[in-house]
Coordinates of C-alpha atoms in Angstrom, one line a residue:
Chain A
M1 CA 2.3 -22.2 19.5
A2 CA 3.2 -18.8 20.9
D3 CA 6.7 -18.5 22.4
A4 CA 7.0 -16.3 25.5
G5 CA 10.7 -15.7 24.7
S6 CA 9.8 -14.3 21.3
W7 CA 9.8 -10.6 20.5
L8 CA 6.5 -11.3 18.8
P9 CA 4.6 -13.9 20.7
T10 CA 1.2 -12.9 19.5
L11 CA -0.6 -10.2 17.4
K12 CA -3.3 -10.0 20.1
T13 CA -3.4 -6.8 22.1
D14 CA -5.9 -5.7 24.8
T15 CA -6.6 -2.3 23.3
P16 CA -6.2 -0.4 20.1
E17 CA -3.5 1.8 21.6
A18 CA -1.5 -1.3 22.5
G19 CA -2.0 -2.5 19.0
Y20 CA -0.6 0.7 17.6
Q21 CA 2.4 0.3 19.8
L22 CA 2.9 -3.2 18.4
A23 CA 2.6 -1.7 14.9
L24 CA 5.5 0.6 15.8
K25 CA 7.5 -2.3 17.0
L26 CA 6.9 -4.3 13.8
S27 CA 8.0 -1.3 11.7
R28 CA 11.2 -0.8 13.7
M29 CA 12.1 -4.5 13.8
A30 CA 12.6 -4.7 10.0
V31 CA 15.1 -1.9 10.2
K32 CA 16.9 -3.5 13.2
L33 CA 17.1 -6.9 11.4
T34 CA 18.6 -5.1 8.3
Q35 CA 20.9 -2.8 10.2
P36 CA 21.8 -4.7 13.4
S37 CA 24.2 -1.9 14.7
A38 CA 22.6 0.2 17.4
E39 CA 25.3 2.8 16.8
V40 CA 24.5 3.2 13.1
R41 CA 20.8 3.3 13.8
D42 CA 21.3 6.1 16.3
E43 CA 23.2 8.1 13.8
L44 CA 20.5 7.5 11.3
R45 CA 17.9 8.6 13.8
T46 CA 19.5 12.1 14.1
Q47 CA 18.7 12.4 10.3
Y48 CA 15.2 11.0 9.8
E49 CA 13.8 12.6 13.0
R50 CA 14.3 16.0 11.3
D51 CA 13.3 15.0 7.8
S52 CA 9.6 15.5 7.2
G53 CA 9.6 13.2 4.2
E54 CA 11.1 10.3 6.1
L55 CA 8.9 10.9 9.1
I56 CA 5.8 10.7 6.8
E57 CA 7.2 7.5 5.3
I58 CA 7.6 6.0 8.8
A59 CA 3.9 6.9 9.5
H60 CA 3.1 5.0 6.2
V61 CA 4.9 1.9 7.4
V62 CA 3.2 2.1 10.8
A63 CA -0.2 2.4 9.1
V64 CA 0.4 -0.7 7.1
N65 CA 1.4 -2.7 10.2
F66 CA -1.5 -1.2 12.1
Q67 CA -3.9 -2.6 9.5
T68 CA -2.4 -6.1 10.1
V69 CA -2.7 -5.8 13.9
A70 CA -6.2 -4.3 13.8
A71 CA -7.4 -7.1 11.6
A72 CA -5.8 -9.7 13.9
N73 CA -7.7 -8.2 16.8
D74 CA -10.9 -8.0 14.8
Y75 CA -10.7 -4.3 15.3
W76 CA -11.1 -4.7 19.0
R77 CA -14.9 -4.8 18.3
S78 CA -15.6 -6.9 21.3
A79 CA -13.7 -4.6 23.6
R80 CA -15.9 -2.8 26.1
A81 CA -16.1 0.9 25.3
Chain B
M1 CA 0.8 -29.3 -3.9
A2 CA 3.7 -28.1 -1.7
D3 CA 7.2 -28.8 -2.9
A4 CA 9.8 -29.5 -0.2
G5 CA 12.6 -28.4 -2.5
S6 CA 11.0 -25.0 -3.0
W7 CA 12.2 -21.8 -1.4
L8 CA 8.5 -21.1 -0.6
P9 CA 6.8 -24.5 0.1
T10 CA 4.0 -22.9 2.2
L11 CA 3.0 -19.6 3.8
K12 CA 2.1 -21.4 7.0
T13 CA 4.3 -20.8 10.0
D14 CA 4.1 -21.9 13.6
T15 CA 4.5 -18.5 15.2
P16 CA 4.1 -14.8 14.3
E17 CA 7.8 -14.4 14.7
A18 CA 8.5 -17.1 12.1
G19 CA 5.9 -15.4 9.9
Y20 CA 7.8 -12.2 10.1
Q21 CA 11.0 -13.9 9.1
L22 CA 9.1 -15.3 6.1
A23 CA 8.0 -11.8 5.2
L24 CA 11.6 -10.7 5.2
K25 CA 12.5 -13.6 3.0
L26 CA 9.7 -12.7 0.5
S27 CA 10.9 -9.1 0.5
R28 CA 14.5 -10.2 -0.3
M29 CA 13.6 -12.7 -2.9
A30 CA 12.2 -10.1 -5.3
V31 CA 15.5 -8.3 -5.2
K32 CA 17.4 -11.5 -5.6
L33 CA 15.5 -12.5 -8.7
T34 CA 15.9 -9.1 -10.2
Q35 CA 19.6 -8.8 -9.4
P36 CA 21.0 -12.3 -9.3
S37 CA 24.6 -11.4 -8.6
A38 CA 25.4 -11.8 -5.0
E39 CA 28.5 -9.5 -5.5
V40 CA 26.4 -6.6 -6.7
R41 CA 23.8 -7.1 -4.0
D42 CA 26.6 -7.0 -1.4
E43 CA 27.8 -3.7 -2.8
L44 CA 24.3 -2.3 -2.7
R45 CA 23.9 -3.5 0.9
T46 CA 26.7 -1.2 2.0
Q47 CA 24.7 1.6 0.7
Y48 CA 21.2 0.9 1.8
E49 CA 22.1 -0.2 5.3
R50 CA 23.3 3.3 6.0
D51 CA 20.5 5.1 4.2
S52 CA 17.6 5.8 6.5
G53 CA 15.1 6.4 3.7
E54 CA 15.9 3.0 2.1
L55 CA 15.8 1.3 5.4
I56 CA 12.3 2.7 6.0
E57 CA 11.3 1.6 2.6
I58 CA 12.5 -1.9 3.3
A59 CA 10.4 -1.9 6.4
H60 CA 7.5 -0.9 4.2
V61 CA 8.0 -3.9 1.9
V62 CA 8.3 -6.2 4.9
A63 CA 5.0 -4.8 6.3
V64 CA 3.1 -5.6 3.1
N65 CA 4.5 -9.2 2.9
F66 CA 3.7 -9.6 6.6
Q67 CA 0.1 -8.7 5.9
T68 CA 0.0 -11.6 3.4
V69 CA 1.7 -14.1 5.7
A70 CA -0.4 -13.1 8.7
A71 CA -3.7 -13.5 6.7
A72 CA -2.4 -16.8 5.5
N73 CA -2.0 -18.0 9.0
D74 CA -5.3 -16.5 10.2
Y75 CA -3.3 -14.2 12.4
W76 CA -2.2 -17.2 14.4
R77 CA -5.4 -16.8 16.3
S78 CA -5.5 -20.5 17.3
A79 CA -2.0 -20.5 18.5
R80 CA -1.8 -21.1 22.2
A81 CA -0.7 -17.9 24.1
Chain C
M1 CA -11.0 -3.4 27.4
A2 CA -11.2 0.2 26.1
D3 CA -9.4 2.9 28.1
A4 CA -11.1 6.3 28.4
G5 CA -7.7 7.8 29.1
S6 CA -6.2 6.5 26.0
W7 CA -5.6 8.6 22.8
L8 CA -7.1 5.7 21.0
P9 CA -9.8 4.1 23.1
T10 CA -11.6 2.6 20.1
L11 CA -11.7 2.5 16.3
K12 CA -15.5 3.0 16.3
T13 CA -16.8 6.3 15.1
D14 CA -20.4 7.4 14.6
T15 CA -19.9 8.8 11.1
P16 CA -17.5 8.3 8.1
E17 CA -16.3 11.9 8.6
A18 CA -15.4 11.2 12.2
G19 CA -13.6 8.1 10.9
Y20 CA -11.6 10.2 8.5
Q21 CA -10.6 12.5 11.4
L22 CA -9.4 9.4 13.3
A23 CA -7.4 8.4 10.3
L24 CA -5.7 11.8 10.3
K25 CA -5.0 11.3 14.0
L26 CA -3.5 7.8 13.5
S27 CA -1.3 9.3 10.7
R28 CA 0.1 12.1 12.9
M29 CA 0.6 10.0 16.0
A30 CA 3.4 8.0 14.3
V31 CA 5.2 11.2 13.6
K32 CA 4.6 12.4 17.1
L33 CA 6.0 9.2 18.7
T34 CA 9.1 9.3 16.5
Q35 CA 9.7 13.0 16.9
P36 CA 8.3 14.1 20.3
S37 CA 9.5 17.7 20.1
A38 CA 6.6 19.9 19.2
E39 CA 9.1 22.6 18.3
V40 CA 10.8 20.5 15.7
R41 CA 7.5 19.3 14.4
D42 CA 6.3 22.9 14.0
E43 CA 9.5 23.7 12.0
L44 CA 8.9 20.6 9.8
R45 CA 5.4 21.7 9.2
T46 CA 6.5 24.9 7.6
Q47 CA 8.3 22.8 5.1
Y48 CA 5.9 20.0 4.2
E49 CA 2.8 22.2 4.0
R50 CA 4.3 23.9 1.0
D51 CA 5.8 20.7 -0.6
S52 CA 3.3 19.1 -2.9
G53 CA 5.1 15.8 -2.9
E54 CA 5.0 15.6 0.9
L55 CA 1.4 16.6 1.0
I56 CA 0.4 13.9 -1.5
E57 CA 2.4 11.4 0.7
I58 CA 0.5 12.5 3.7
A59 CA -2.7 11.9 1.8
H60 CA -1.4 8.4 1.1
V61 CA -0.9 7.6 4.8
V62 CA -4.3 9.0 5.6
A63 CA -5.8 6.8 2.9
V64 CA -4.2 3.7 4.5
N65 CA -5.4 4.5 7.9
F66 CA -8.8 5.3 6.6
Q67 CA -9.0 1.8 5.1
T68 CA -8.4 0.4 8.6
V69 CA -10.9 2.7 10.3
A70 CA -13.6 2.1 7.6
A71 CA -13.2 -1.6 7.9
A72 CA -13.4 -1.4 11.7
N73 CA -16.8 0.3 11.3
D74 CA -18.0 -2.0 8.6
Y75 CA -18.0 1.0 6.3
W76 CA -20.8 2.6 8.4
R77 CA -23.2 0.5 6.4
S78 CA -25.8 0.4 9.2
A79 CA -25.7 4.2 9.7
R80 CA -28.8 5.9 8.7
A81 CA -28.4 8.0 5.6
Chain D
M1 CA -14.0 -17.6 -19.2
A2 CA -10.3 -18.2 -19.1
D3 CA -8.4 -17.8 -22.4
A4 CA -5.5 -20.2 -23.0
G5 CA -3.9 -17.6 -25.4
S6 CA -3.9 -14.9 -22.7
W7 CA -0.7 -13.9 -20.8
L8 CA -3.0 -14.1 -17.7
P9 CA -5.4 -16.9 -18.1
T10 CA -5.9 -17.4 -14.4
L11 CA -4.6 -16.3 -11.0
K12 CA -4.6 -19.9 -9.7
T13 CA -1.2 -21.5 -9.3
D14 CA -0.3 -24.9 -7.9
T15 CA 2.2 -23.7 -5.3
P16 CA 3.1 -20.5 -3.5
E17 CA 6.4 -20.3 -5.3
A18 CA 4.5 -20.4 -8.7
G19 CA 2.2 -17.7 -7.2
Y20 CA 5.3 -15.6 -6.5
Q21 CA 6.5 -16.0 -10.0
L22 CA 3.1 -14.8 -11.2
A23 CA 3.4 -11.7 -9.0
L24 CA 6.7 -11.0 -10.7
K25 CA 5.0 -11.3 -14.1
L26 CA 2.1 -9.0 -13.0
S27 CA 4.7 -6.4 -11.9
R28 CA 6.7 -6.4 -15.1
M29 CA 3.6 -6.4 -17.3
A30 CA 2.6 -2.9 -16.2
V31 CA 6.0 -1.7 -17.2
K32 CA 5.9 -3.5 -20.5
L33 CA 2.5 -2.1 -21.4
T34 CA 3.7 1.4 -20.6
Q35 CA 7.1 1.1 -22.3
P36 CA 6.6 -1.4 -25.2
S37 CA 10.2 -1.1 -26.5
A38 CA 12.3 -4.0 -25.4
E39 CA 15.4 -2.0 -26.3
V40 CA 14.5 0.8 -24.0
R41 CA 13.5 -1.6 -21.2
D42 CA 16.9 -3.3 -21.5
E43 CA 18.6 0.1 -21.1
L44 CA 16.6 0.9 -18.1
R45 CA 17.4 -2.5 -16.6
T46 CA 21.1 -1.7 -16.5
Q47 CA 20.2 1.2 -14.3
Y48 CA 17.7 -0.2 -11.8
E49 CA 19.5 -3.5 -11.3
R50 CA 22.2 -1.5 -9.6
D51 CA 20.1 1.0 -7.8
S52 CA 19.1 -0.2 -4.3
G53 CA 16.2 2.2 -4.0
E54 CA 14.6 1.0 -7.2
L55 CA 15.2 -2.7 -6.4
I56 CA 13.5 -2.2 -3.0
E57 CA 10.6 -0.5 -4.9
I58 CA 10.4 -3.4 -7.2
A59 CA 10.1 -5.7 -4.2
H60 CA 7.3 -3.5 -3.1
V61 CA 5.3 -3.9 -6.2
V62 CA 5.9 -7.6 -6.2
A63 CA 4.6 -7.7 -2.5
V64 CA 1.4 -6.0 -3.5
N65 CA 0.8 -8.3 -6.5
F66 CA 1.7 -11.3 -4.3
Q67 CA -1.1 -10.3 -1.9
T68 CA -3.5 -10.5 -4.8
V69 CA -2.3 -13.9 -6.0
A70 CA -2.2 -15.3 -2.5
A71 CA -5.7 -14.3 -1.8
A72 CA -6.9 -15.7 -5.1
N73 CA -5.4 -19.0 -4.1
D74 CA -6.8 -18.9 -0.6
Y75 CA -3.2 -18.8 0.5
W76 CA -2.7 -22.4 -0.8
R77 CA -4.2 -23.5 2.5
S78 CA -5.6 -26.7 1.0
A79 CA -2.2 -27.6 -0.7
R80 CA -0.6 -30.7 0.7
A81 CA 2.4 -29.9 2.9
Chain E
M1 CA -25.8 8.4 12.0
A2 CA -25.0 10.1 8.7
D3 CA -24.9 13.9 8.7
A4 CA -26.3 15.6 5.6
G5 CA -24.2 18.6 6.3
S6 CA -21.0 16.5 6.3
W7 CA -18.5 16.5 3.4
L8 CA -18.6 12.7 3.8
P9 CA -22.1 11.6 4.9
T10 CA -21.7 8.1 3.5
L11 CA -19.3 5.8 1.5
K12 CA -22.2 4.5 -0.5
T13 CA -22.4 5.6 -4.2
D14 CA -24.8 4.5 -6.9
T15 CA -22.2 3.6 -9.4
P16 CA -18.5 2.7 -9.7
E17 CA -17.8 6.0 -11.4
A18 CA -19.3 7.9 -8.5
G19 CA -17.2 5.8 -6.2
Y20 CA -14.1 6.8 -8.1
Q21 CA -15.1 10.5 -7.7
L22 CA -15.5 9.9 -4.0
A23 CA -12.0 8.4 -3.9
L24 CA -10.7 11.6 -5.6
K25 CA -12.5 13.7 -3.0
L26 CA -11.0 11.6 -0.1
S27 CA -7.6 12.0 -1.6
R28 CA -7.8 15.7 -1.8
M29 CA -9.4 16.3 1.6
A30 CA -6.2 15.2 3.4
V31 CA -4.3 17.8 1.5
K32 CA -6.9 20.4 2.2
L33 CA -7.0 19.6 5.9
T34 CA -3.1 19.8 6.1
Q35 CA -2.8 22.9 3.9
P36 CA -6.0 24.9 4.4
S37 CA -4.9 27.9 2.2
A38 CA -6.6 27.7 -1.2
E39 CA -4.0 30.1 -2.4
V40 CA -1.1 27.9 -1.5
R41 CA -2.8 24.9 -2.8
D42 CA -3.3 26.6 -6.2
E43 CA 0.4 27.4 -6.3
L44 CA 1.2 23.9 -5.6
R45 CA -1.2 22.7 -8.3
T46 CA 0.8 24.5 -11.0
Q47 CA 3.8 22.4 -9.9
Y48 CA 2.4 18.8 -9.5
E49 CA 0.1 19.0 -12.6
R50 CA 3.3 19.1 -14.7
D51 CA 5.4 16.6 -12.6
S52 CA 4.8 13.1 -13.8
G53 CA 6.2 11.6 -10.6
E54 CA 3.6 13.5 -8.4
L55 CA 0.8 12.8 -10.8
I56 CA 1.6 9.0 -10.6
E57 CA 1.7 9.3 -6.8
I58 CA -1.7 11.1 -6.8
A59 CA -3.0 8.1 -8.8
H60 CA -1.6 5.9 -6.1
V61 CA -3.5 7.6 -3.3
V62 CA -6.7 7.5 -5.4
A63 CA -6.2 3.8 -5.9
V64 CA -5.9 3.2 -2.1
N65 CA -9.1 5.3 -1.4
F66 CA -10.9 3.6 -4.3
Q67 CA -10.2 0.2 -2.6
T68 CA -12.0 1.4 0.4
V69 CA -15.0 2.9 -1.4
A70 CA -15.3 -0.2 -3.6
A71 CA -15.3 -2.5 -0.6
A72 CA -17.8 -0.3 1.1
N73 CA -20.1 -0.7 -1.8
D74 CA -19.5 -4.5 -2.1
Y75 CA -17.9 -3.7 -5.5
W76 CA -21.3 -2.6 -6.8
R77 CA -22.0 -6.3 -7.4
S78 CA -25.7 -5.9 -7.1
A79 CA -25.9 -2.9 -9.5
R80 CA -27.7 -3.6 -12.6
A81 CA -25.3 -3.9 -15.6
Chain F
M1 CA -27.4 1.2 -11.3
A2 CA -24.6 0.9 -13.9
D3 CA -24.5 3.5 -16.6
A4 CA -23.5 2.4 -20.1
G5 CA -22.3 5.8 -20.9
S6 CA -19.8 5.8 -18.0
W7 CA -16.1 5.2 -18.4
L8 CA -16.5 2.8 -15.5
P9 CA -19.8 1.1 -15.8
T10 CA -18.8 -1.9 -13.8
L11 CA -15.8 -3.6 -12.1
K12 CA -16.7 -6.9 -13.6
T13 CA -14.6 -8.4 -16.3
D14 CA -14.8 -11.7 -18.1
T15 CA -11.1 -12.6 -17.6
P16 CA -8.2 -11.8 -15.4
E17 CA -6.4 -10.1 -18.4
A18 CA -9.4 -7.9 -19.0
G19 CA -9.3 -7.1 -15.2
Y20 CA -5.7 -6.1 -15.6
Q21 CA -6.5 -3.7 -18.4
L22 CA -9.2 -2.2 -16.3
A23 CA -6.6 -1.7 -13.5
L24 CA -4.5 0.2 -16.1
K25 CA -7.5 2.4 -17.0
L26 CA -8.2 3.1 -13.4
S27 CA -4.6 4.1 -12.8
R28 CA -4.5 6.5 -15.9
M29 CA -7.9 8.1 -15.1
A30 CA -6.6 9.7 -11.9
V31 CA -3.9 11.3 -13.9
K32 CA -6.3 12.4 -16.6
L33 CA -8.7 14.0 -14.2
T34 CA -5.8 15.9 -12.4
Q35 CA -4.2 16.9 -15.6
P36 CA -6.9 17.2 -18.3
S37 CA -4.6 18.5 -21.1
A38 CA -3.7 15.7 -23.4
E39 CA -0.8 17.8 -24.7
V40 CA 0.8 18.1 -21.3
R41 CA 0.2 14.4 -20.6
D42 CA 1.9 13.5 -23.9
E43 CA 4.9 15.6 -22.9
L44 CA 5.0 13.9 -19.5
R45 CA 4.9 10.6 -21.2
T46 CA 8.2 11.2 -23.0
Q47 CA 9.7 11.6 -19.6
Y48 CA 8.3 8.8 -17.5
E49 CA 8.4 6.2 -20.2
R50 CA 12.2 6.4 -20.0
D51 CA 12.5 6.8 -16.2
S52 CA 12.8 3.4 -14.5
G53 CA 11.7 4.8 -11.1
E54 CA 8.6 6.2 -12.5
L55 CA 7.8 3.1 -14.5
I56 CA 8.1 1.0 -11.3
E57 CA 5.8 3.4 -9.5
I58 CA 3.3 3.1 -12.3
A59 CA 3.4 -0.7 -11.9
H60 CA 2.7 -0.1 -8.2
V61 CA -0.4 1.9 -8.8
V62 CA -1.6 -0.7 -11.3
A63 CA -1.0 -3.4 -8.7
V64 CA -3.2 -1.6 -6.2
N65 CA -6.0 -1.2 -8.7
F66 CA -5.6 -4.7 -9.8
Q67 CA -6.2 -5.8 -6.1
T68 CA -9.5 -4.0 -6.2
V69 CA -10.6 -5.4 -9.6
A70 CA -9.6 -8.9 -8.7
A71 CA -11.5 -8.8 -5.4
A72 CA -14.5 -7.4 -7.3
N73 CA -14.4 -10.4 -9.6
D74 CA -13.8 -12.9 -6.7
Y75 CA -10.5 -13.6 -8.4
W76 CA -12.3 -15.0 -11.4
R77 CA -12.5 -18.3 -9.4
S78 CA -15.6 -19.4 -11.2
A79 CA -14.2 -18.8 -14.6
R80 CA -13.5 -21.9 -16.6
A81 CA -9.8 -22.8 -16.9

């Protein structure tokens, strides 16, 4: 049963773009749960946002999560184009 | 047959958020089984929790495990939204 | 419902090559959303476009996204050859 | 035909936990087949078991193999909970 | 509709080996589209072809693309052995 | 149509262990096709076979290829145990 108070009530999204945003959220949440301090994460951000290798790796994580979200939505095949 | 005394009795979870927590657990267990010393793991934590590259890589592992858990739960499609 | 004003209205493409281009776009978008400054991204490009390790890693991200796009298009099986 | 004398007679396991153990075995076997010397592997272990980056990467490999084992067991859906 | 003038008219191949060659092509194309200069790519080649870490990473990208091509061909199950 | 003279005539194997061996072969072939010199590959081997990070990464590539081979064989479900 989905929980409206959850940060992840469902994997369903109305559009592919919303699904991509959810993939970003899924990617960030693992970092947040491992490093709960917003202050430390802000410090780290100043580093990785200027490090091409880390930015590429972030894109990799998002790609894996987007696979999951896209499959969960049957690739939005039934959405009207 | 599922074993109630197991750390992994089932891949089924009630909600996507619980599935994400299980993905975190699956990710940590491989480290725990390779490095059984809690003391050493605590030392390592002080390092990786401030290393953006390693935090991103942790998010990567969680993403792969979440794919597995999500598929096992048929993406929680039948859960009530 | 697909949104014509979206950068990602659909995962459907007419051809495998167009699907590959979409995979490139999906790969770049995660970087863009993490580092919104075009100026910084241009600086980073001068680095990674001459770094074989990072180019290979870009190819890796594209490969993951192409898996998603290809599955979404049922591998273009019904396309006329 | 499965071979009882094989180190990998089957991908079927009774429980998810046993499946995770098999994923660990699959992960280690590639290392063993590439570096057959137990002595060298023991030396390497003293290094990677204290290197958080390598431990995370081990967890990554286990996650990929667990996907395979979980799919092979249809996610243990028919196991009694 | 497939385009005969495309570098990727289809994901179908007659044999697994041809599918593997296509996976190599898919892997290289992302590099080519990111670094269009053949001269620079030739320089980079002299580096990565003697760097075991990068060669392994290339094998990783090919493996991901081969998954896609193999699925697109239903693993060549109907091919005559 | 499968080609008996091919290094990859089929993805079918009789057992999971043979499938794992095929995954190793698929992993090595990408390296071989990128670095055709056996002499250079032998030099590189002396390095990566004593580098835990590279050995783990090799295991990663094998894991991805084993996913493909296992799926191609329907996880050897119909094999007699």
